[in-house]
């Protein structure tokens, strides 16, 4: 049986219209005669969505008993027995009630697809598993119900249901998504314009990447080598020279002219040693291109034009940006250059831009980091000039320009020997001298066509020729070697100075440093290994690249750093000359690791300093604030025990009341101090249980007058996952603080509502309020805001409330109350089984 197809309507947020679009598609299919049923659709009491269910066959839901309640879920077995052609399954990321066939709804959908049933489903971008951290950083809400990205990526069709944030907020304000009592809280929290804009961008980018992956897969399957300009991808070819920054900025301007333009900078190094680029300049160019929204790539290839074109075609690029060659005019005799070669071989589907810059035509300077190795191409050229050159010159002198004189013949042959030395070094030059002397003796020295020499003067001339040729070749080769050695030392000094600067500034992280090692030496992977002792196993402190070495024995190059650390490289064996610079990198890596550990120790020292500060403030609180209620208790007790005064019953009652109030106050102060001590030492261990909020909040109001608080806790709120004792203490501190600052006769409002996968408790007072710059400071320990006198508290109530709430994976923050005052918002997570989904934005379908 063929597997069914999956079509998903993807939205950026609840309310954009996913369920409505799915039902509209179902009506279209039914009108065409397709057997289509509703396996599960949640309309959340939205009239327009509910109307769309009319005329569609609905499979009865399955009822499940759980914890004394009855809940409904999709009946997978009933849908399989019905065997429709198409099934509608809303809310793909939904968590099923325990006792269902599967834990997650997407697993139910997999069963339907395996049975050959086509499925149409919906999901919001915030429910994708890989985006959980990103969504939490944007909205402050952690999504508990998620679906693996791979499940959505495997869908045969993904359709984005889009809506602008302004339109979605208008729909929300009109009551088309949530009930009126939840609109204000939703608009001021999850549905803020910034949140919706960021979520919309996430959805658009995710779908664009999915489309791009499908296009790449299609091109690979159909072996499409031609470039399809679906969007502008601009590849910038870098040489490591100073002109690279100009090219990157120019490419960024080109990308801005086209929608969705992308810039990819690529540096191609040869595989025969250190790269010929300045590491400092490459680091600056990497930072620049990443700052402009592009990406940096490092490719190893000996044929630079071919490697550049292969990379561009591999990423489906549409344009290549190169700089005008830095070569001088005379250097073009050795070839047309990279720019001209790339332009010639790019074909009609890949545009090549040659950008002028300030370094054009100034020369490449000395070759960097090749040591004394001249390269295979130069050595071959030297042998051709030294061996084939004399043969060709002999033919020309015998046929085209005979009788130029033996002296001129020797000078011409000597020029070929010098050319062989310049190109290939000493050995090709010596070979050229030997071949040239033999040819001179045979063809141009009487008697010709014989290896004998009649005139003694000619013998001297031949000997002088060989001596001069050998001497010139040796000098030229020595100069070339010294030039390359100087260039190598310049490259090494530039690398070492760059590393030293990073050590002083502390700018480079471990992964960045290892990536720079990989780029500099053209390796496959680099890893920093460490162990605690001689016999202890190696552990990887940091690595870059595929398949990093797990032990030094697995690496192609191993540089020890001290007794218990090693820098291991994979890719090829490096020559001994490169190990000096590599040792400097290894030492820098050890410094980075030590610095990171020192930072950790500094952080721990800072924690200790903060603890000392807390203890100092605690002593100050004990010395003054705790003595105030003790002094009142002592005075009242002394008065009662005094025999000099005859107290009336009213006076006795008043003194006893003062003793009780002082004791209560003292108990509260000591409790806060102990709680703060527990938070500072990290000994708060919550015992999380599913609890109804209306069972906790009333218990927290015992310390305030009965008529000072107005409660609004709906009984329909979902259960929360909390430690009852910790939350009760946090709520008590916040409410007491609100009552203390409220004007006489004004009640504090304590209300609760559900938002996404959290429940928010809002404590609203009509007091003087707090300015924005002080809203975070009031949560610091031992802080009193405004004119609060000493003796009324030690300033720990809100600090303890925040600490306890955060230990419950919740949050506390302060907002302005419309019309004046302060609103404290406590947010705590719902229990995992979110059964009352109509109230939850994150689980809403449309």
mmCIF file of C-alpha atoms in Angstrom, residues 603-727:
data_model
loop_
_atom_site.group_PDB
_atom_site.id
_atom_site.type_symbol
_atom_site.label_atom_id
_atom_site.label_comp_id
_atom_site.label_asym_id
_atom_site.label_seq_id
_atom_site.Cartn_x
_atom_site.Cartn_y
_atom_site.Cartn_z
ATOM 1 C CA UNK A 603 32.908 34.433 38.344
ATOM 2 C CA UNK A 604 33.011 32.158 41.373
ATOM 3 C CA UNK A 605 35.037 34.764 43.228
ATOM 4 C CA UNK A 606 32.439 37.344 42.296
ATOM 5 C CA UNK A 607 29.761 35.075 43.705
ATOM 6 C CA UNK A 608 31.741 34.837 46.922
ATOM 7 C CA UNK A 609 32.096 38.624 46.983
ATOM 8 C CA UNK A 610 28.362 38.952 46.491
ATOM 9 C CA UNK A 611 27.847 36.526 49.338
ATOM 10 C CA UNK A 612 30.096 38.641 51.523
ATOM 11 C CA UNK A 613 28.091 41.705 50.568
ATOM 12 C CA UNK A 614 24.901 39.901 51.498
ATOM 13 C CA UNK A 615 26.380 38.834 54.809
ATOM 14 C CA UNK A 616 27.492 42.403 55.527
ATOM 15 C CA UNK A 617 24.020 43.696 54.763
ATOM 16 C CA UNK A 618 22.589 40.869 56.853
ATOM 17 C CA UNK A 619 24.639 41.960 59.834
ATOM 18 C CA UNK A 620 23.439 45.522 59.319
ATOM 19 C CA UNK A 621 19.854 44.291 59.177
ATOM 20 C CA UNK A 622 20.322 42.222 62.314
ATOM 21 C CA UNK A 623 21.922 45.142 64.109
ATOM 22 C CA UNK A 624 19.085 47.563 63.384
ATOM 23 C CA UNK A 625 15.960 46.227 61.698
ATOM 24 C CA UNK A 626 15.679 43.106 63.830
ATOM 25 C CA UNK A 627 16.323 45.048 67.022
ATOM 26 C CA UNK A 628 13.357 47.361 66.371
ATOM 27 C CA UNK A 629 10.610 44.731 66.930
ATOM 28 C CA UNK A 630 12.709 43.189 69.711
ATOM 29 C CA UNK A 631 12.861 46.565 71.440
ATOM 30 C CA UNK A 632 9.078 46.915 71.188
ATOM 31 C CA UNK A 633 8.533 43.431 72.618
ATOM 32 C CA UNK A 634 11.011 44.088 75.420
ATOM 33 C CA UNK A 635 9.352 47.419 76.304
ATOM 34 C CA UNK A 636 5.861 45.881 76.393
ATOM 35 C CA UNK A 637 6.967 42.915 78.511
ATOM 36 C CA UNK A 638 8.820 45.203 80.931
ATOM 37 C CA UNK A 639 5.740 47.366 81.271
ATOM 38 C CA UNK A 640 3.521 44.372 82.004
ATOM 39 C CA UNK A 641 5.904 43.062 84.653
ATOM 40 C CA UNK A 642 6.277 46.428 86.320
ATOM 41 C CA UNK A 643 4.786 46.560 89.842
ATOM 42 C CA UNK A 644 4.712 50.350 89.905
ATOM 43 C CA UNK A 645 1.785 50.731 87.510
ATOM 44 C CA UNK A 646 -1.641 49.215 87.757
ATOM 45 C CA UNK A 647 -2.619 48.426 84.137
ATOM 46 C CA UNK A 648 -6.216 48.334 83.051
ATOM 47 C CA UNK A 649 -7.543 45.448 80.998
ATOM 48 C CA UNK A 650 -7.530 47.679 77.881
ATOM 49 C CA UNK A 651 -3.915 48.663 78.490
ATOM 50 C CA UNK A 652 -2.914 45.052 79.054
ATOM 51 C CA UNK A 653 -4.666 44.012 75.832
ATOM 52 C CA UNK A 654 -2.907 46.812 73.946
ATOM 53 C CA UNK A 655 0.516 45.808 75.293
ATOM 54 C CA UNK A 656 -0.110 42.135 74.502
ATOM 55 C CA UNK A 657 -1.182 43.118 70.997
ATOM 56 C CA UNK A 658 2.054 45.102 70.597
ATOM 57 C CA UNK A 659 4.012 42.014 71.732
ATOM 58 C CA UNK A 660 2.160 39.816 69.211
ATOM 59 C CA UNK A 661 2.679 42.276 66.361
ATOM 60 C CA UNK A 662 6.375 42.594 67.174
ATOM 61 C CA UNK A 663 6.753 38.814 67.313
ATOM 62 C CA UNK A 664 4.939 38.411 63.999
ATOM 63 C CA UNK A 665 7.115 41.093 62.456
ATOM 64 C CA UNK A 666 10.224 39.490 63.840
ATOM 65 C CA UNK A 667 9.126 36.106 62.536
ATOM 66 C CA UNK A 668 8.584 37.567 59.069
ATOM 67 C CA UNK A 669 11.978 39.312 59.038
ATOM 68 C CA UNK A 670 13.805 36.188 60.186
ATOM 69 C CA UNK A 671 11.904 34.111 57.627
ATOM 70 C CA UNK A 672 12.959 36.417 54.803
ATOM 71 C CA UNK A 673 16.564 36.385 55.976
ATOM 72 C CA UNK A 674 16.603 32.593 56.097
ATOM 73 C CA UNK A 675 14.967 32.390 52.684
ATOM 74 C CA UNK A 676 17.541 34.760 51.202
ATOM 75 C CA UNK A 677 20.306 32.694 52.757
ATOM 76 C CA UNK A 678 18.871 29.558 51.140
ATOM 77 C CA UNK A 679 18.739 31.287 47.763
ATOM 78 C CA UNK A 680 22.310 32.557 48.052
ATOM 79 C CA UNK A 681 23.666 29.138 48.969
ATOM 80 C CA UNK A 682 21.631 27.351 46.296
ATOM 81 C CA UNK A 683 19.882 25.030 48.713
ATOM 82 C CA UNK A 684 16.362 25.729 47.456
ATOM 83 C CA UNK A 685 15.131 22.457 45.946
ATOM 84 C CA UNK A 686 11.541 22.730 44.701
ATOM 85 C CA UNK A 687 9.257 19.718 44.845
ATOM 86 C CA UNK A 688 7.138 20.244 41.753
ATOM 87 C CA UNK A 689 3.564 19.010 41.745
ATOM 88 C CA UNK A 690 0.501 19.743 39.662
ATOM 89 C CA UNK A 691 -1.601 22.228 41.616
ATOM 90 C CA UNK A 692 -4.591 24.472 41.093
ATOM 91 C CA UNK A 693 -3.675 28.119 41.557
ATOM 92 C CA UNK A 694 -6.898 28.875 43.432
ATOM 93 C CA UNK A 695 -5.698 26.514 46.173
ATOM 94 C CA UNK A 696 -2.417 28.397 46.685
ATOM 95 C CA UNK A 697 -3.194 32.107 46.375
ATOM 96 C CA UNK A 698 -5.821 32.342 49.169
ATOM 97 C CA UNK A 699 -3.393 30.676 51.567
ATOM 98 C CA UNK A 700 -0.833 33.385 50.801
ATOM 99 C CA UNK A 701 -3.106 36.200 52.003
ATOM 100 C CA UNK A 702 -3.004 35.342 55.676
ATOM 101 C CA UNK A 703 -0.593 38.151 56.504
ATOM 102 C CA UNK A 704 -2.705 41.019 55.113
ATOM 103 C CA UNK A 705 -6.028 42.480 56.294
ATOM 104 C CA UNK A 706 -9.044 40.616 54.941
ATOM 105 C CA UNK A 707 -10.597 43.611 53.202
ATOM 106 C CA UNK A 708 -7.358 44.775 51.522
ATOM 107 C CA UNK A 709 -7.287 42.304 48.615
ATOM 108 C CA UNK A 710 -9.745 41.466 45.838
ATOM 109 C CA UNK A 711 -9.311 37.995 44.316
ATOM 110 C CA UNK A 712 -10.131 37.067 40.701
ATOM 111 C CA UNK A 713 -8.864 33.509 40.163
ATOM 112 C CA UNK A 714 -11.033 31.647 37.592
ATOM 113 C CA UNK A 715 -11.790 28.050 38.465
ATOM 114 C CA UNK A 716 -11.264 27.082 34.814
ATOM 115 C CA UNK A 717 -7.550 27.889 34.916
ATOM 116 C CA UNK A 718 -5.300 24.966 33.984
ATOM 117 C CA UNK A 719 -3.172 23.328 36.639
ATOM 118 C CA UNK A 720 0.342 24.610 37.228
ATOM 119 C CA UNK A 721 3.539 22.695 37.958
ATOM 120 C CA UNK A 722 4.921 24.283 41.160
ATOM 121 C CA UNK A 723 6.118 23.813 44.699
ATOM 122 C CA UNK A 724 3.143 25.006 46.741
ATOM 123 C CA UNK A 725 5.193 26.255 49.667
ATOM 124 C CA UNK A 726 7.618 28.286 47.563
ATOM 125 C CA UNK A 727 4.925 29.853 45.405
#
